[in-house]
PDB file of C-alpha atoms and ligand atoms in Angstrom:
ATOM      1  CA  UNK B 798      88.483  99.988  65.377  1.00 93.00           C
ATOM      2  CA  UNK B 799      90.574 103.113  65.467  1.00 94.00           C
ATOM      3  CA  UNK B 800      92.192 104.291  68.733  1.00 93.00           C
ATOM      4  CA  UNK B 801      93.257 108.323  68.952  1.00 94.00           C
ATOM      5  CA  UNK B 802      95.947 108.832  71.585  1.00 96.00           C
ATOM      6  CA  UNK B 803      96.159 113.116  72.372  1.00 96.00           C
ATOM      7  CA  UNK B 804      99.714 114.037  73.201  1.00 97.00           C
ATOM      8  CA  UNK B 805     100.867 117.624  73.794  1.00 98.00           C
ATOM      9  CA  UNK B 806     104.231 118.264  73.586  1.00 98.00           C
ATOM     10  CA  UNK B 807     106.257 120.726  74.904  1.00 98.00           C
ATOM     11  CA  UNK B 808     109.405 122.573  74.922  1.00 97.00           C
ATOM     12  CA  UNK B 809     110.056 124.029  78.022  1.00 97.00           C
ATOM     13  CA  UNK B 810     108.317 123.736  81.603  1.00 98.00           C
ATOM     14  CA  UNK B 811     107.411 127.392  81.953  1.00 98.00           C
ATOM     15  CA  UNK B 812     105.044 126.746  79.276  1.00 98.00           C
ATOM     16  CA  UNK B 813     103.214 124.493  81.712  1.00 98.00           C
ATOM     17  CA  UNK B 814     101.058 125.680  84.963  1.00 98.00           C
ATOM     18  CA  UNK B 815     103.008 126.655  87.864  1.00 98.00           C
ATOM     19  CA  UNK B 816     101.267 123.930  89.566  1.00 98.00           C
ATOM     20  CA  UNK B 817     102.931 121.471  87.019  1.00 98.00           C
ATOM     21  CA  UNK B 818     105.881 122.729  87.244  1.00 98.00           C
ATOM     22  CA  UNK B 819     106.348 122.836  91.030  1.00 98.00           C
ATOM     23  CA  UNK B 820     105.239 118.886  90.318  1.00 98.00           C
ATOM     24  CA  UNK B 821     108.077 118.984  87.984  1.00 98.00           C
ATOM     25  CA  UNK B 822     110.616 120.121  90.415  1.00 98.00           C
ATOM     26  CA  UNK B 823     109.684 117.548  92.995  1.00 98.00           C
ATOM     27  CA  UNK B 824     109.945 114.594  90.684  1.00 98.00           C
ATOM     28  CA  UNK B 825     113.457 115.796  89.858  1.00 98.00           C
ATOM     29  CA  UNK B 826     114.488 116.547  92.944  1.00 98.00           C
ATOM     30  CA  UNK B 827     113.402 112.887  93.901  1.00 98.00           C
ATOM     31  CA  UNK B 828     116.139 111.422  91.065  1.00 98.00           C
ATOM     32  CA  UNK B 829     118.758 112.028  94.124  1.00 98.00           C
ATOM     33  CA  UNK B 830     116.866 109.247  95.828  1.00 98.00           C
ATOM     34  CA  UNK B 831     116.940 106.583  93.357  1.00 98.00           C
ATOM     35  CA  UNK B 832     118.781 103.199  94.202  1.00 98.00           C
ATOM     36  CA  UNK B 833     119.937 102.317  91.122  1.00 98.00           C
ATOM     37  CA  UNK B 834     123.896 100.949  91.068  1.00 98.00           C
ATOM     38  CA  UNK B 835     122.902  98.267  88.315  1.00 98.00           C
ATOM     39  CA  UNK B 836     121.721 100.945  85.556  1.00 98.00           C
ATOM     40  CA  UNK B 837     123.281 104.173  86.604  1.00 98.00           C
ATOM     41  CA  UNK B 838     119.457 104.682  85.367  1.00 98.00           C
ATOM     42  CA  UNK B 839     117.400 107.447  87.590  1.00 98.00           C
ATOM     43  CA  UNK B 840     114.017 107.868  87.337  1.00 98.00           C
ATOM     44  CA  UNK B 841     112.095 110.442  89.421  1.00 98.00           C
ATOM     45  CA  UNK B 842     108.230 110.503  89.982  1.00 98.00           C
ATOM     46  CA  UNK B 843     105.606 112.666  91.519  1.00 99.00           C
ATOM     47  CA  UNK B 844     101.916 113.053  92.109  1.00 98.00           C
ATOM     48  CA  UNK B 845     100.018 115.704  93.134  1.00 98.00           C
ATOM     49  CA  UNK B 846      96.328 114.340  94.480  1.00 98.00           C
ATOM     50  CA  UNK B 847      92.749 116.193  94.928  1.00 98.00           C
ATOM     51  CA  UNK B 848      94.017 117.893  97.865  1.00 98.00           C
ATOM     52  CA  UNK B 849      96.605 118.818  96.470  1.00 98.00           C
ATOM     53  CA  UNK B 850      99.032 117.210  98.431  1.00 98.00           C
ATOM     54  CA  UNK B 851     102.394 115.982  96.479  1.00 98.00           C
ATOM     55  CA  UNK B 852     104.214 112.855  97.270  1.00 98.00           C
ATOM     56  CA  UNK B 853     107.870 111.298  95.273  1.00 98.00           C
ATOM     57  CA  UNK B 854     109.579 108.403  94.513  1.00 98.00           C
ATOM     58  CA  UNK B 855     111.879 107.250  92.390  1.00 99.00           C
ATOM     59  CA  UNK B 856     113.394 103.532  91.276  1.00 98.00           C
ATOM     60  CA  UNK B 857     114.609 101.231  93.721  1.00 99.00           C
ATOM     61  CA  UNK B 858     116.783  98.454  91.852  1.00 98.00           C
ATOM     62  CA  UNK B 859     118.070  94.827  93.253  1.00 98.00           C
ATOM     63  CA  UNK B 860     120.861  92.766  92.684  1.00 98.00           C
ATOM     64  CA  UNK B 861     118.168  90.235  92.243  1.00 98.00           C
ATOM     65  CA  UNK B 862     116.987  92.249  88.955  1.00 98.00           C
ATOM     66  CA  UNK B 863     113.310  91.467  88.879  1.00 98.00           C
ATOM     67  CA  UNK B 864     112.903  92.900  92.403  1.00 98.00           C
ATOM     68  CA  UNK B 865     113.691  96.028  91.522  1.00 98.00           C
ATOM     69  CA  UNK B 866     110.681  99.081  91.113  1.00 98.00           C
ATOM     70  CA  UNK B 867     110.516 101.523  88.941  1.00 99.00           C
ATOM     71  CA  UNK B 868     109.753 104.981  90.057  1.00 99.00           C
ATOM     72  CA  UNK B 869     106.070 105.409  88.636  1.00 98.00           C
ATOM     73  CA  UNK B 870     105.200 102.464  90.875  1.00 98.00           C
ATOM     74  CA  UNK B 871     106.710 103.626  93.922  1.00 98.00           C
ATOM     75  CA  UNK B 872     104.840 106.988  93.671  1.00 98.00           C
ATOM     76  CA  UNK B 873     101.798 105.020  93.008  1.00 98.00           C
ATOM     77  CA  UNK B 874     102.429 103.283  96.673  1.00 98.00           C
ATOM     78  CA  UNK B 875     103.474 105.682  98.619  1.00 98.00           C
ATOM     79  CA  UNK B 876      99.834 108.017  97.556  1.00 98.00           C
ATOM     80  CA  UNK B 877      97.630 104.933  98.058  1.00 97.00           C
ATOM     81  CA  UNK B 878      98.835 104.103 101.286  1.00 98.00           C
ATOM     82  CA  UNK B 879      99.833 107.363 102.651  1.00 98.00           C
ATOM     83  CA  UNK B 880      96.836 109.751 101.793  1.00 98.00           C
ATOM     84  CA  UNK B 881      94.323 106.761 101.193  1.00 97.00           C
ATOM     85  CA  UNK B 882      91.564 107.245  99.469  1.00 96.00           C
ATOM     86  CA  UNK B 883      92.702 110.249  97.701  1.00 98.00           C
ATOM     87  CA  UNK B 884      92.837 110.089  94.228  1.00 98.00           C
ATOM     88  CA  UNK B 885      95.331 111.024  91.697  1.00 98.00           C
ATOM     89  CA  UNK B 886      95.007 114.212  89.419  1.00 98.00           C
ATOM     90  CA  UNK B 887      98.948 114.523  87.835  1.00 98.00           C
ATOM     91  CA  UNK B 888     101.850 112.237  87.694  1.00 98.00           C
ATOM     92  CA  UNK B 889     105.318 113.238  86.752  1.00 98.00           C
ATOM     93  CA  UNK B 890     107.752 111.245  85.307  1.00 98.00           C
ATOM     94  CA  UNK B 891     111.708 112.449  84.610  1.00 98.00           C
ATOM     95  CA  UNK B 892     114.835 110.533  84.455  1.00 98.00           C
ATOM     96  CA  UNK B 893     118.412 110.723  84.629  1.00 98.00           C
ATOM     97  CA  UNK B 894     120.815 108.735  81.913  1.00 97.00           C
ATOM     98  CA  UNK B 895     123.861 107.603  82.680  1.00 95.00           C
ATOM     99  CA  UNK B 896     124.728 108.661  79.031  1.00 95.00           C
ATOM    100  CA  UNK B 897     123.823 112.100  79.196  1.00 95.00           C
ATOM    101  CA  UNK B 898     121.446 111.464  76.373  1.00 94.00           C
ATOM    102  CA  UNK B 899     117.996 113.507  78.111  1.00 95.00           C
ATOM    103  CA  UNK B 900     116.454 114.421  74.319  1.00 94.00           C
ATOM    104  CA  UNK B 901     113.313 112.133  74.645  1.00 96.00           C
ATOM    105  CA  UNK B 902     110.599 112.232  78.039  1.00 98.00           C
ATOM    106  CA  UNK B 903     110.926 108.818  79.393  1.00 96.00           C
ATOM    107  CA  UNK B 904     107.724 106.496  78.156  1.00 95.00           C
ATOM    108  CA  UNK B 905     106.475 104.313  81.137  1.00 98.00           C
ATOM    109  CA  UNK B 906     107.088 100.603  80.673  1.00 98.00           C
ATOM    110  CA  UNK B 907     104.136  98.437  80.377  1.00 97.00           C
ATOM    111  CA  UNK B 908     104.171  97.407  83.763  1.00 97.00           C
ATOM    112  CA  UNK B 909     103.610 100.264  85.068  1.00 98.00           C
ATOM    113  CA  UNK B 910     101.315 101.500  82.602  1.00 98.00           C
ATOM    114  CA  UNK B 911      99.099  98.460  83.883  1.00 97.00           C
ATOM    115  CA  UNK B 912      99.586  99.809  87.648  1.00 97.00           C
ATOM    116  CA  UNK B 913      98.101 103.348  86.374  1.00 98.00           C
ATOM    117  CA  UNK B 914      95.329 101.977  84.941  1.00 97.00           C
ATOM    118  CA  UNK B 915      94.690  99.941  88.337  1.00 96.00           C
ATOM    119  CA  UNK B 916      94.769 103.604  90.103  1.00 97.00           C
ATOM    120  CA  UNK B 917      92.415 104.996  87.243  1.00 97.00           C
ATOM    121  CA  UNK B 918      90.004 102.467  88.230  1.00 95.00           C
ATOM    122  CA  UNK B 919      90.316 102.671  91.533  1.00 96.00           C
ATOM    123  CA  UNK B 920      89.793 106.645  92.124  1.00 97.00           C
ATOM    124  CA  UNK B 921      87.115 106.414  88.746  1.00 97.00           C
ATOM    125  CA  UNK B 922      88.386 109.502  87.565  1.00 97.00           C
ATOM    126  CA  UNK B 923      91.170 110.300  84.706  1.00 98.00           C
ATOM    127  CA  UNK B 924      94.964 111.046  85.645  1.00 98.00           C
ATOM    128  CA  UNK B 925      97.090 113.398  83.629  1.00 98.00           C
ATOM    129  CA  UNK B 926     100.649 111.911  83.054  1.00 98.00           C
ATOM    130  CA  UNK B 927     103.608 114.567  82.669  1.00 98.00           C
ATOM    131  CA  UNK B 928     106.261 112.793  81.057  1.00 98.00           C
ATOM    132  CA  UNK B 929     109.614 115.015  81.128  1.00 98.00           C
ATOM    133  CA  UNK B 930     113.008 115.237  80.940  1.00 98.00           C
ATOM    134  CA  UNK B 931     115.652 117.774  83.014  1.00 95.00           C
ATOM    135  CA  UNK B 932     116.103 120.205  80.312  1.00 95.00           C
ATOM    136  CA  UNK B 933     112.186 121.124  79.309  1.00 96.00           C
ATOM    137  CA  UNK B 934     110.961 118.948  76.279  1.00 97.00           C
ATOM    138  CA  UNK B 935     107.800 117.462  77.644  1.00 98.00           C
ATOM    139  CA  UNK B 936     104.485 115.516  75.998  1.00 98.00           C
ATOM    140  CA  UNK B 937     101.568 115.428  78.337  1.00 98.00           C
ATOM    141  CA  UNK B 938      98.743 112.983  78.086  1.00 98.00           C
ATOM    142  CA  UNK B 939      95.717 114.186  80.195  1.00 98.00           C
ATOM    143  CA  UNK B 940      94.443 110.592  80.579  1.00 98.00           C
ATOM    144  CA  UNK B 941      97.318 108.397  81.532  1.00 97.00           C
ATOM    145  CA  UNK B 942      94.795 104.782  80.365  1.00 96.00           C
ATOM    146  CA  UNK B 943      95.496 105.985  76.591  1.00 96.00           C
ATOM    147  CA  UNK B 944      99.061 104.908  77.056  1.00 97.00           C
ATOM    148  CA  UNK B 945      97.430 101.445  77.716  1.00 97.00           C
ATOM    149  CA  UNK B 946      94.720 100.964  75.031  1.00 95.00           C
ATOM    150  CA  UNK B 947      92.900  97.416  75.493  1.00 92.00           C
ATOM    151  CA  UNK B 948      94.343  96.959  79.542  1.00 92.00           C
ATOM    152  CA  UNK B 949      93.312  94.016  80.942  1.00 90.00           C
ATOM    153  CA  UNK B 950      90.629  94.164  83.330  1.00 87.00           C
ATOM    154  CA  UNK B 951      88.438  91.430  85.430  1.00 88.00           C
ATOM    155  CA  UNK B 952      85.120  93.415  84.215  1.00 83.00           C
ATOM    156  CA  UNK B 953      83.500  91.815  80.912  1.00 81.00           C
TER     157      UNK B 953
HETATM  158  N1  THU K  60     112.372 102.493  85.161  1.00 94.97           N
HETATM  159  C1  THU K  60     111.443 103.245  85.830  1.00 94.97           C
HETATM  160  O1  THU K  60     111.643 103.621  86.995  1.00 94.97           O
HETATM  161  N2  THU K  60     110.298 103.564  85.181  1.00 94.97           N
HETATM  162  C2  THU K  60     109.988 103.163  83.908  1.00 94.97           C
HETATM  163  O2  THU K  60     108.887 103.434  83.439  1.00 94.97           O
HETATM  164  C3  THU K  60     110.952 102.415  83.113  1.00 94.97           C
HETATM  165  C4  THU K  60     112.217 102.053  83.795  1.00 94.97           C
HETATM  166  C5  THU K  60     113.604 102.122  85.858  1.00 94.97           C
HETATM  167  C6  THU K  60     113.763 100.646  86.103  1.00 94.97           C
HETATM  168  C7  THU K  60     115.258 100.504  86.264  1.00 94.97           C
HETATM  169  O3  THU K  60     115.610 100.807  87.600  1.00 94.97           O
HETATM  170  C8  THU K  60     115.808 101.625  85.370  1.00 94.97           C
HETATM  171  O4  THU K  60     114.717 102.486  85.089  1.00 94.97           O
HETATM  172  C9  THU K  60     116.395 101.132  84.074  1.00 94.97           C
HETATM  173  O5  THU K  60     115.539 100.286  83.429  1.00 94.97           O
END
């Protein structure tokens, strides 16, 4: 078996659509909203769905570590249950270290990876995933489920 993952990668946002980079802009501006005292580790996220309404979120962290959400899955939440039934066209992802380091877009952790895949299955169409960081360099996947080869799934 041979998997091919397609990743585009960009330097700055303006070579992207304005659409994705006005998607951009509100995934950064939600870093302000992250709750993350533990890390010092922001992570913004947007989607834009097939009506092109946007929604945000960003991490919510717990002194009780495990409770804590990252940002992808917030976004995620927020779409399903506040424009249900609407699916997902473009997520953005961006983050804010504590370090200062911002050379690399942030790759999704696996649990969330798993939660896109859920929302991939149920809208039955493909989700483009904008990964980012404040400063331009950007890869793009156009469908997020690559970044999860072999997902778990209940169908056999
Ligand atoms: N985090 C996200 O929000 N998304 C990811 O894909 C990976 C990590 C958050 C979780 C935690 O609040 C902080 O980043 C540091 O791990």
């Amino acid at each position: 078996m041979k998997i091919n993952i397609e990743i585009t990668e960009y330097s700055s946002h303006e070579e992207l659509s304005s659409k994705d980079q006005e998607l951009i802009a509100i995934a950064i501006s939600q870093l302000k909203t992250s709750h993350s005292p533990y890390s010092n580790f922001s992570v913004g996220a947007s989607v834009r769905l097939e009506n092109d309404k946007t929604w945000g979120g960003s991490n919510q962290e717990n002194s009780s570590y495990p409770v804590g959400i990252c940002a992808e899955r917030v976004v995620l939440s927020v779409a399903s249950t506040q424009s249900k039934g609407q699916s997902i066209d473009t997520m953005v992802v961006v983050y804010s270290d504590p370090k200062g380091n911002h050379s690399l877009p942030l790759a999704p952790c696996g649990m969330c990876r798993q939660a896109i895949r859920e929302q991939t299955f149920r809208q039955k169409k493909t989700m483009k995933i904008i990964l980012t960081t404040k400063h331009g360099k950007t890869l793009v996947v156009n469908n997020a489920d690559d970044l999860l080869p072999l997902s778990f799934t209940l169908e056999r």
